[in-house]
Amino acid sequence: MHSHQTAGDVVAAQIRRHRERLGMNRNDLAAECARLGRPDITYAVIVSIETGRSGTEGKKRRPVTVDDLLVLGLALATPPLLLLLPLGSEETVPTVPAADPRDPYTVWQWMTGEATPTLDGPIDGRYVTASRQFAGTGQTWAAAWATAAYPASLYPEFERRLATVHRAYLRTEANQAKGGDADAETDYLHRLEELARHIDDMVRAGLKVPALRRHLIEDMRGLDMLDNPDSVTPEESE
């Protein structure tokens, strides 16, 4: 049986929870929202979000827009997504009206593109989604989701590989000061090649590659590691 709770109800409860956690009253929160450029999120608006306001059809809560969510999250020193998906404090959260609630972390993974939504089965979403197709392309829903979610996996992996390259480069620099170390140099080049292959994947997916340190670009170009050498640009601070 589907829950009557909405995502807006969850957000409202979490706004109040984090406001009280910080010892803020509603005027305090309104002032912080104004400081962030949203003077329209007033005391009265916050009351309406948290508790609703009475009308001819009973109490009606003011909906929280995506723009509101970002401002309220920052005003409450809370990641905005946690206002919608309170990890660790709720057993389930609502998803869509046609489906049962799900475990917050499961929905978190949907929101971040880490997992494919499953609206049937247990609340942890282990069941595979239906293989229904889009009439226009014949592509299955799951395949279409995977395509759209691809950037969500590429950017974190880019940061991980870049950090690995940076550590390897620092080891090479340190060893050169001591007379050189072939193993350190080999490791650096191996890590750099992994980063270059990942950059090629990003370019093929039509994604913008974050700026890199100039010496990394020069090394990748000099060793012909990139399929599209012009796809990388140096950091502006260099």
PDB file of C-alpha atoms in Angstrom:
ATOM      1  CA  MET A   1       0.000   0.000   0.000  1.00  0.00           C
ATOM      2  CA  HIS A   2       1.458   3.333  -1.053  1.00  0.00           C
ATOM      3  CA  SER A   3       2.246   6.037   1.492  1.00  0.00           C
ATOM      4  CA  HIS A   4       0.428   9.369   1.497  1.00  0.00           C
ATOM      5  CA  GLN A   5       3.628  11.087   2.639  1.00  0.00           C
ATOM      6  CA  THR A   6       5.289  13.172  -0.041  1.00  0.00           C
ATOM      7  CA  ALA A   7       8.867  14.229  -0.638  1.00  0.00           C
ATOM      8  CA  GLY A   8       7.747  17.729   0.365  1.00  0.00           C
ATOM      9  CA  ASP A   9       6.649  16.394   3.753  1.00  0.00           C
ATOM     10  CA  VAL A  10      10.100  14.880   4.283  1.00  0.00           C
ATOM     11  CA  VAL A  11      11.853  18.118   3.325  1.00  0.00           C
ATOM     12  CA  ALA A  12       9.627  20.155   5.643  1.00  0.00           C
ATOM     13  CA  ALA A  13      10.362  17.864   8.591  1.00  0.00           C
ATOM     14  CA  GLN A  14      14.095  17.979   7.901  1.00  0.00           C
ATOM     15  CA  ILE A  15      14.123  21.779   7.621  1.00  0.00           C
ATOM     16  CA  ARG A  16      12.581  21.988  11.054  1.00  0.00           C
ATOM     17  CA  ARG A  17      14.887  19.302  12.440  1.00  0.00           C
ATOM     18  CA  HIS A  18      18.082  21.005  11.251  1.00  0.00           C
ATOM     19  CA  ARG A  19      16.843  24.463  12.207  1.00  0.00           C
ATOM     20  CA  GLU A  20      16.304  23.244  15.768  1.00  0.00           C
ATOM     21  CA  ARG A  21      19.645  21.387  15.689  1.00  0.00           C
ATOM     22  CA  LEU A  22      21.337  24.726  15.067  1.00  0.00           C
ATOM     23  CA  GLY A  23      19.309  26.574  17.684  1.00  0.00           C
ATOM     24  CA  MET A  24      17.738  28.786  15.003  1.00  0.00           C
ATOM     25  CA  ASN A  25      14.254  30.179  15.165  1.00  0.00           C
ATOM     26  CA  ARG A  26      12.293  30.893  12.008  1.00  0.00           C
ATOM     27  CA  ASN A  27      13.349  34.533  11.931  1.00  0.00           C
ATOM     28  CA  ASP A  28      16.979  33.410  12.084  1.00  0.00           C
ATOM     29  CA  LEU A  29      16.472  31.066   9.157  1.00  0.00           C
ATOM     30  CA  ALA A  30      14.677  33.742   7.149  1.00  0.00           C
ATOM     31  CA  ALA A  31      17.560  36.148   7.777  1.00  0.00           C
ATOM     32  CA  GLU A  32      20.087  33.554   6.611  1.00  0.00           C
ATOM     33  CA  CYS A  33      18.053  32.901   3.453  1.00  0.00           C
ATOM     34  CA  ALA A  34      17.992  36.652   2.793  1.00  0.00           C
ATOM     35  CA  ARG A  35      21.783  36.762   3.180  1.00  0.00           C
ATOM     36  CA  LEU A  36      21.970  34.093   0.485  1.00  0.00           C
ATOM     37  CA  GLY A  37      19.855  36.197  -1.864  1.00  0.00           C
ATOM     38  CA  ARG A  38      16.369  34.896  -1.087  1.00  0.00           C
ATOM     39  CA  PRO A  39      14.581  37.542   1.022  1.00  0.00           C
ATOM     40  CA  ASP A  40      11.300  36.066  -0.212  1.00  0.00           C
ATOM     41  CA  ILE A  41      11.809  33.027   2.046  1.00  0.00           C
ATOM     42  CA  THR A  42      10.312  34.897   4.981  1.00  0.00           C
ATOM     43  CA  TYR A  43       9.205  33.851   8.447  1.00  0.00           C
ATOM     44  CA  ALA A  44       5.687  33.304   7.114  1.00  0.00           C
ATOM     45  CA  VAL A  45       6.982  31.184   4.215  1.00  0.00           C
ATOM     46  CA  ILE A  46       9.011  29.017   6.591  1.00  0.00           C
ATOM     47  CA  VAL A  47       5.941  28.510   8.794  1.00  0.00           C
ATOM     48  CA  SER A  48       3.963  27.492   5.710  1.00  0.00           C
ATOM     49  CA  ILE A  49       6.706  25.053   4.627  1.00  0.00           C
ATOM     50  CA  GLU A  50       7.113  23.468   8.061  1.00  0.00           C
ATOM     51  CA  THR A  51       3.522  23.284   9.251  1.00  0.00           C
ATOM     52  CA  GLY A  52       1.274  24.302   6.368  1.00  0.00           C
ATOM     53  CA  ARG A  53      -1.392  26.956   6.412  1.00  0.00           C
ATOM     54  CA  SER A  54      -5.127  26.602   6.815  1.00  0.00           C
ATOM     55  CA  GLY A  55      -7.404  27.081   3.834  1.00  0.00           C
ATOM     56  CA  THR A  56     -10.808  26.068   2.541  1.00  0.00           C
ATOM     57  CA  GLU A  57      -9.485  22.561   1.768  1.00  0.00           C
ATOM     58  CA  GLY A  58      -7.701  22.131   5.069  1.00  0.00           C
ATOM     59  CA  LYS A  59      -4.023  22.640   5.778  1.00  0.00           C
ATOM     60  CA  LYS A  60      -1.878  23.091   2.722  1.00  0.00           C
ATOM     61  CA  ARG A  61       1.906  23.102   2.815  1.00  0.00           C
ATOM     62  CA  ARG A  62       3.895  25.523   0.648  1.00  0.00           C
ATOM     63  CA  PRO A  63       5.914  23.389  -1.788  1.00  0.00           C
ATOM     64  CA  VAL A  64       9.703  23.628  -1.721  1.00  0.00           C
ATOM     65  CA  THR A  65      11.199  24.249  -5.163  1.00  0.00           C
ATOM     66  CA  VAL A  66      14.617  23.059  -6.286  1.00  0.00           C
ATOM     67  CA  ASP A  67      15.868  26.642  -5.892  1.00  0.00           C
ATOM     68  CA  ASP A  68      14.448  26.742  -2.360  1.00  0.00           C
ATOM     69  CA  LEU A  69      16.102  23.424  -1.493  1.00  0.00           C
ATOM     70  CA  LEU A  70      19.550  24.681  -2.432  1.00  0.00           C
ATOM     71  CA  VAL A  71      19.204  27.899  -0.428  1.00  0.00           C
ATOM     72  CA  LEU A  72      17.639  26.233   2.615  1.00  0.00           C
ATOM     73  CA  GLY A  73      20.324  23.542   2.650  1.00  0.00           C
ATOM     74  CA  LEU A  74      23.105  26.129   2.666  1.00  0.00           C
ATOM     75  CA  ALA A  75      21.266  28.271   5.203  1.00  0.00           C
ATOM     76  CA  LEU A  76      21.018  25.239   7.492  1.00  0.00           C
ATOM     77  CA  ALA A  77      24.623  24.099   6.907  1.00  0.00           C
ATOM     78  CA  THR A  78      23.221  20.835   5.544  1.00  0.00           C
ATOM     79  CA  PRO A  79      23.797  19.148   2.175  1.00  0.00           C
ATOM     80  CA  PRO A  80      20.558  19.932   0.308  1.00  0.00           C
ATOM     81  CA  LEU A  81      20.109  16.324  -0.776  1.00  0.00           C
ATOM     82  CA  LEU A  82      19.996  15.294   2.889  1.00  0.00           C
ATOM     83  CA  LEU A  83      16.920  17.467   3.362  1.00  0.00           C
ATOM     84  CA  LEU A  84      15.204  15.292   0.775  1.00  0.00           C
ATOM     85  CA  LEU A  85      16.841  11.976   1.703  1.00  0.00           C
ATOM     86  CA  PRO A  86      17.664  11.950   5.434  1.00  0.00           C
ATOM     87  CA  LEU A  87      20.145   9.105   5.680  1.00  0.00           C
ATOM     88  CA  GLY A  88      20.121   7.355   9.028  1.00  0.00           C
ATOM     89  CA  SER A  89      17.105   9.097  10.504  1.00  0.00           C
ATOM     90  CA  GLU A  90      14.254   7.638   8.411  1.00  0.00           C
ATOM     91  CA  GLU A  91      13.586   4.012   7.469  1.00  0.00           C
ATOM     92  CA  THR A  92      11.879   4.907   4.192  1.00  0.00           C
ATOM     93  CA  VAL A  93      11.146   7.932   2.027  1.00  0.00           C
ATOM     94  CA  PRO A  94       8.468   8.399  -0.654  1.00  0.00           C
ATOM     95  CA  THR A  95       9.439   8.067  -4.296  1.00  0.00           C
ATOM     96  CA  VAL A  96       6.670   8.453  -6.889  1.00  0.00           C
ATOM     97  CA  PRO A  97       2.917   8.185  -6.239  1.00  0.00           C
ATOM     98  CA  ALA A  98       2.656   4.854  -8.069  1.00  0.00           C
ATOM     99  CA  ALA A  99       5.301   3.123  -5.956  1.00  0.00           C
ATOM    100  CA  ASP A 100       5.928   2.212  -2.346  1.00  0.00           C
ATOM    101  CA  PRO A 101       8.473   4.132  -0.241  1.00  0.00           C
ATOM    102  CA  ARG A 102      12.095   3.068  -0.405  1.00  0.00           C
ATOM    103  CA  ASP A 103      15.140   3.041   1.836  1.00  0.00           C
ATOM    104  CA  PRO A 104      16.712   6.561   1.772  1.00  0.00           C
ATOM    105  CA  TYR A 105      20.140   5.342   0.678  1.00  0.00           C
ATOM    106  CA  THR A 106      18.621   3.412  -2.224  1.00  0.00           C
ATOM    107  CA  VAL A 107      16.930   6.595  -3.459  1.00  0.00           C
ATOM    108  CA  TRP A 108      20.160   8.513  -2.780  1.00  0.00           C
ATOM    109  CA  GLN A 109      21.920   6.191  -5.222  1.00  0.00           C
ATOM    110  CA  TRP A 110      19.219   6.840  -7.789  1.00  0.00           C
ATOM    111  CA  MET A 111      19.563  10.585  -7.346  1.00  0.00           C
ATOM    112  CA  THR A 112      23.337  10.456  -7.805  1.00  0.00           C
ATOM    113  CA  GLY A 113      23.224   8.006 -10.719  1.00  0.00           C
ATOM    114  CA  GLU A 114      24.991   5.243  -8.782  1.00  0.00           C
ATOM    115  CA  ALA A 115      22.120   2.773  -9.185  1.00  0.00           C
ATOM    116  CA  THR A 116      19.152   2.130 -11.464  1.00  0.00           C
ATOM    117  CA  PRO A 117      15.734   2.822  -9.888  1.00  0.00           C
ATOM    118  CA  THR A 118      13.623  -0.206  -9.030  1.00  0.00           C
ATOM    119  CA  LEU A 119      10.040   0.600  -8.121  1.00  0.00           C
ATOM    120  CA  ASP A 120       8.947  -2.982  -7.402  1.00  0.00           C
ATOM    121  CA  GLY A 121      10.159  -5.431  -4.813  1.00  0.00           C
ATOM    122  CA  PRO A 122      11.820  -4.908  -1.412  1.00  0.00           C
ATOM    123  CA  ILE A 123      12.534  -1.442  -0.094  1.00  0.00           C
ATOM    124  CA  ASP A 124      16.271  -1.739  -0.725  1.00  0.00           C
ATOM    125  CA  GLY A 125      15.556  -1.855  -4.464  1.00  0.00           C
ATOM    126  CA  ARG A 126      17.355  -5.107  -5.298  1.00  0.00           C
ATOM    127  CA  TYR A 127      14.910  -6.160  -7.997  1.00  0.00           C
ATOM    128  CA  VAL A 128      15.766  -5.384 -11.617  1.00  0.00           C
ATOM    129  CA  THR A 129      13.617  -2.819 -13.374  1.00  0.00           C
ATOM    130  CA  ALA A 130      11.181  -3.838 -16.093  1.00  0.00           C
ATOM    131  CA  SER A 131      12.698  -3.917 -19.566  1.00  0.00           C
ATOM    132  CA  ARG A 132      10.034  -1.703 -21.126  1.00  0.00           C
ATOM    133  CA  GLN A 133      11.095   0.181 -24.231  1.00  0.00           C
ATOM    134  CA  PHE A 134      10.752   3.721 -25.525  1.00  0.00           C
ATOM    135  CA  ALA A 135       8.701   3.551 -28.710  1.00  0.00           C
ATOM    136  CA  GLY A 136      10.757   6.176 -30.511  1.00  0.00           C
ATOM    137  CA  THR A 137      14.126   4.432 -30.233  1.00  0.00           C
ATOM    138  CA  GLY A 138      13.412   0.908 -29.027  1.00  0.00           C
ATOM    139  CA  GLN A 139      15.872   1.550 -26.206  1.00  0.00           C
ATOM    140  CA  THR A 140      15.008  -0.065 -22.898  1.00  0.00           C
ATOM    141  CA  TRP A 141      14.309   2.156 -19.923  1.00  0.00           C
ATOM    142  CA  ALA A 142      17.288   0.740 -17.997  1.00  0.00           C
ATOM    143  CA  ALA A 143      19.646   1.348 -20.931  1.00  0.00           C
ATOM    144  CA  ALA A 144      18.367   4.899 -21.333  1.00  0.00           C
ATOM    145  CA  TRP A 145      18.948   5.511 -17.610  1.00  0.00           C
ATOM    146  CA  ALA A 146      22.480   4.112 -17.813  1.00  0.00           C
ATOM    147  CA  THR A 147      23.301   6.423 -20.714  1.00  0.00           C
ATOM    148  CA  ALA A 148      22.014   9.510 -18.913  1.00  0.00           C
ATOM    149  CA  ALA A 149      23.743   8.517 -15.641  1.00  0.00           C
ATOM    150  CA  TYR A 150      27.134   7.854 -17.280  1.00  0.00           C
ATOM    151  CA  PRO A 151      28.603  11.299 -16.397  1.00  0.00           C
ATOM    152  CA  ALA A 152      27.817  10.651 -12.728  1.00  0.00           C
ATOM    153  CA  SER A 153      30.401   7.867 -12.736  1.00  0.00           C
ATOM    154  CA  LEU A 154      32.965   9.532 -15.002  1.00  0.00           C
ATOM    155  CA  TYR A 155      33.561  12.702 -12.999  1.00  0.00           C
ATOM    156  CA  PRO A 156      34.243  11.048  -9.596  1.00  0.00           C
ATOM    157  CA  GLU A 157      36.559   8.560 -11.323  1.00  0.00           C
ATOM    158  CA  PHE A 158      38.357  11.443 -13.037  1.00  0.00           C
ATOM    159  CA  GLU A 159      39.023  13.041  -9.639  1.00  0.00           C
ATOM    160  CA  ARG A 160      40.261   9.729  -8.216  1.00  0.00           C
ATOM    161  CA  ARG A 161      42.640   9.117 -11.103  1.00  0.00           C
ATOM    162  CA  LEU A 162      43.877  12.698 -11.061  1.00  0.00           C
ATOM    163  CA  ALA A 163      44.697  12.415  -7.352  1.00  0.00           C
ATOM    164  CA  THR A 164      46.595   9.182  -8.034  1.00  0.00           C
ATOM    165  CA  VAL A 165      48.586  10.867 -10.795  1.00  0.00           C
ATOM    166  CA  HIS A 166      49.409  13.801  -8.537  1.00  0.00           C
ATOM    167  CA  ARG A 167      50.713  11.506  -5.778  1.00  0.00           C
ATOM    168  CA  ALA A 168      52.813   9.562  -8.279  1.00  0.00           C
ATOM    169  CA  TYR A 169      54.226  12.805  -9.685  1.00  0.00           C
ATOM    170  CA  LEU A 170      55.218  14.023  -6.217  1.00  0.00           C
ATOM    171  CA  ARG A 171      57.007  10.730  -5.561  1.00  0.00           C
ATOM    172  CA  THR A 172      58.876  11.125  -8.840  1.00  0.00           C
ATOM    173  CA  GLU A 173      59.889  14.683  -7.938  1.00  0.00           C
ATOM    174  CA  ALA A 174      61.092  13.577  -4.510  1.00  0.00           C
ATOM    175  CA  ASN A 175      63.098  10.686  -5.951  1.00  0.00           C
ATOM    176  CA  GLN A 176      64.683  12.872  -8.606  1.00  0.00           C
ATOM    177  CA  ALA A 177      66.049  15.073  -5.846  1.00  0.00           C
ATOM    178  CA  LYS A 178      67.695  11.936  -4.448  1.00  0.00           C
ATOM    179  CA  GLY A 179      69.174  10.843  -7.748  1.00  0.00           C
ATOM    180  CA  GLY A 180      66.208   9.337  -9.524  1.00  0.00           C
ATOM    181  CA  ASP A 181      64.108   6.176  -9.271  1.00  0.00           C
ATOM    182  CA  ALA A 182      63.030   4.286 -12.405  1.00  0.00           C
ATOM    183  CA  ASP A 183      60.164   2.548 -10.588  1.00  0.00           C
ATOM    184  CA  ALA A 184      58.688   5.863  -9.451  1.00  0.00           C
ATOM    185  CA  GLU A 185      58.919   7.260 -12.987  1.00  0.00           C
ATOM    186  CA  THR A 186      57.283   4.133 -14.435  1.00  0.00           C
ATOM    187  CA  ASP A 187      54.460   4.309 -11.905  1.00  0.00           C
ATOM    188  CA  TYR A 188      53.841   7.965 -12.739  1.00  0.00           C
ATOM    189  CA  LEU A 189      53.661   7.258 -16.461  1.00  0.00           C
ATOM    190  CA  HIS A 190      51.321   4.310 -15.859  1.00  0.00           C
ATOM    191  CA  ARG A 191      48.977   6.441 -13.748  1.00  0.00           C
ATOM    192  CA  LEU A 192      49.140   9.258 -16.286  1.00  0.00           C
ATOM    193  CA  GLU A 193      48.190   6.874 -19.090  1.00  0.00           C
ATOM    194  CA  GLU A 194      45.189   5.665 -17.050  1.00  0.00           C
ATOM    195  CA  LEU A 195      44.082   9.273 -16.630  1.00  0.00           C
ATOM    196  CA  ALA A 196      44.523   9.921 -20.361  1.00  0.00           C
ATOM    197  CA  ARG A 197      42.352   6.908 -21.249  1.00  0.00           C
ATOM    198  CA  HIS A 198      39.686   8.162 -18.865  1.00  0.00           C
ATOM    199  CA  ILE A 199      39.829  11.619 -20.452  1.00  0.00           C
ATOM    200  CA  ASP A 200      39.300   9.972 -23.835  1.00  0.00           C
ATOM    201  CA  ASP A 201      36.178   8.262 -22.418  1.00  0.00           C
ATOM    202  CA  MET A 202      34.870  11.614 -21.212  1.00  0.00           C
ATOM    203  CA  VAL A 203      35.480  13.241 -24.584  1.00  0.00           C
ATOM    204  CA  ARG A 204      33.716  10.410 -26.421  1.00  0.00           C
ATOM    205  CA  ALA A 205      30.748  10.923 -24.082  1.00  0.00           C
ATOM    206  CA  GLY A 206      30.673  14.602 -25.051  1.00  0.00           C
ATOM    207  CA  LEU A 207      31.689  15.827 -21.588  1.00  0.00           C
ATOM    208  CA  LYS A 208      33.869  18.804 -20.697  1.00  0.00           C
ATOM    209  CA  VAL A 209      37.174  17.781 -19.151  1.00  0.00           C
ATOM    210  CA  PRO A 210      38.138  19.795 -16.044  1.00  0.00           C
ATOM    211  CA  ALA A 211      41.262  21.937 -16.372  1.00  0.00           C
ATOM    212  CA  LEU A 212      44.565  20.256 -15.540  1.00  0.00           C
ATOM    213  CA  ARG A 213      47.988  21.341 -14.408  1.00  0.00           C
ATOM    214  CA  ARG A 214      50.090  22.362 -17.357  1.00  0.00           C
ATOM    215  CA  HIS A 215      52.876  19.834 -16.752  1.00  0.00           C
ATOM    216  CA  LEU A 216      50.383  16.949 -16.899  1.00  0.00           C
ATOM    217  CA  ILE A 217      49.033  18.189 -20.212  1.00  0.00           C
ATOM    218  CA  GLU A 218      52.523  18.568 -21.612  1.00  0.00           C
ATOM    219  CA  ASP A 219      53.471  15.043 -20.529  1.00  0.00           C
ATOM    220  CA  MET A 220      50.304  13.474 -21.998  1.00  0.00           C
ATOM    221  CA  ARG A 221      50.704  15.354 -25.267  1.00  0.00           C
ATOM    222  CA  GLY A 222      54.441  14.710 -25.464  1.00  0.00           C
ATOM    223  CA  LEU A 223      53.901  10.968 -25.011  1.00  0.00           C
ATOM    224  CA  ASP A 224      50.933  10.929 -27.437  1.00  0.00           C
ATOM    225  CA  MET A 225      48.583   9.535 -24.781  1.00  0.00           C
ATOM    226  CA  LEU A 226      45.454  11.438 -25.829  1.00  0.00           C
ATOM    227  CA  ASP A 227      43.191  10.738 -28.790  1.00  0.00           C
ATOM    228  CA  ASN A 228      42.177  14.420 -28.744  1.00  0.00           C
ATOM    229  CA  PRO A 229      45.089  16.491 -27.370  1.00  0.00           C
ATOM    230  CA  ASP A 230      43.095  19.725 -27.608  1.00  0.00           C
ATOM    231  CA  SER A 231      40.430  18.356 -25.252  1.00  0.00           C
ATOM    232  CA  VAL A 232      42.494  19.343 -22.195  1.00  0.00           C
ATOM    233  CA  THR A 233      43.215  22.877 -21.065  1.00  0.00           C
ATOM    234  CA  PRO A 234      45.500  24.212 -18.322  1.00  0.00           C
ATOM    235  CA  GLU A 235      44.263  25.660 -15.057  1.00  0.00           C
ATOM    236  CA  GLU A 236      43.826  29.432 -15.225  1.00  0.00           C
ATOM    237  CA  SER A 237      45.906  29.985 -12.087  1.00  0.00           C
ATOM    238  CA  GLU A 238      49.010  28.604 -13.774  1.00  0.00           C
TER     239      GLU A 238
END
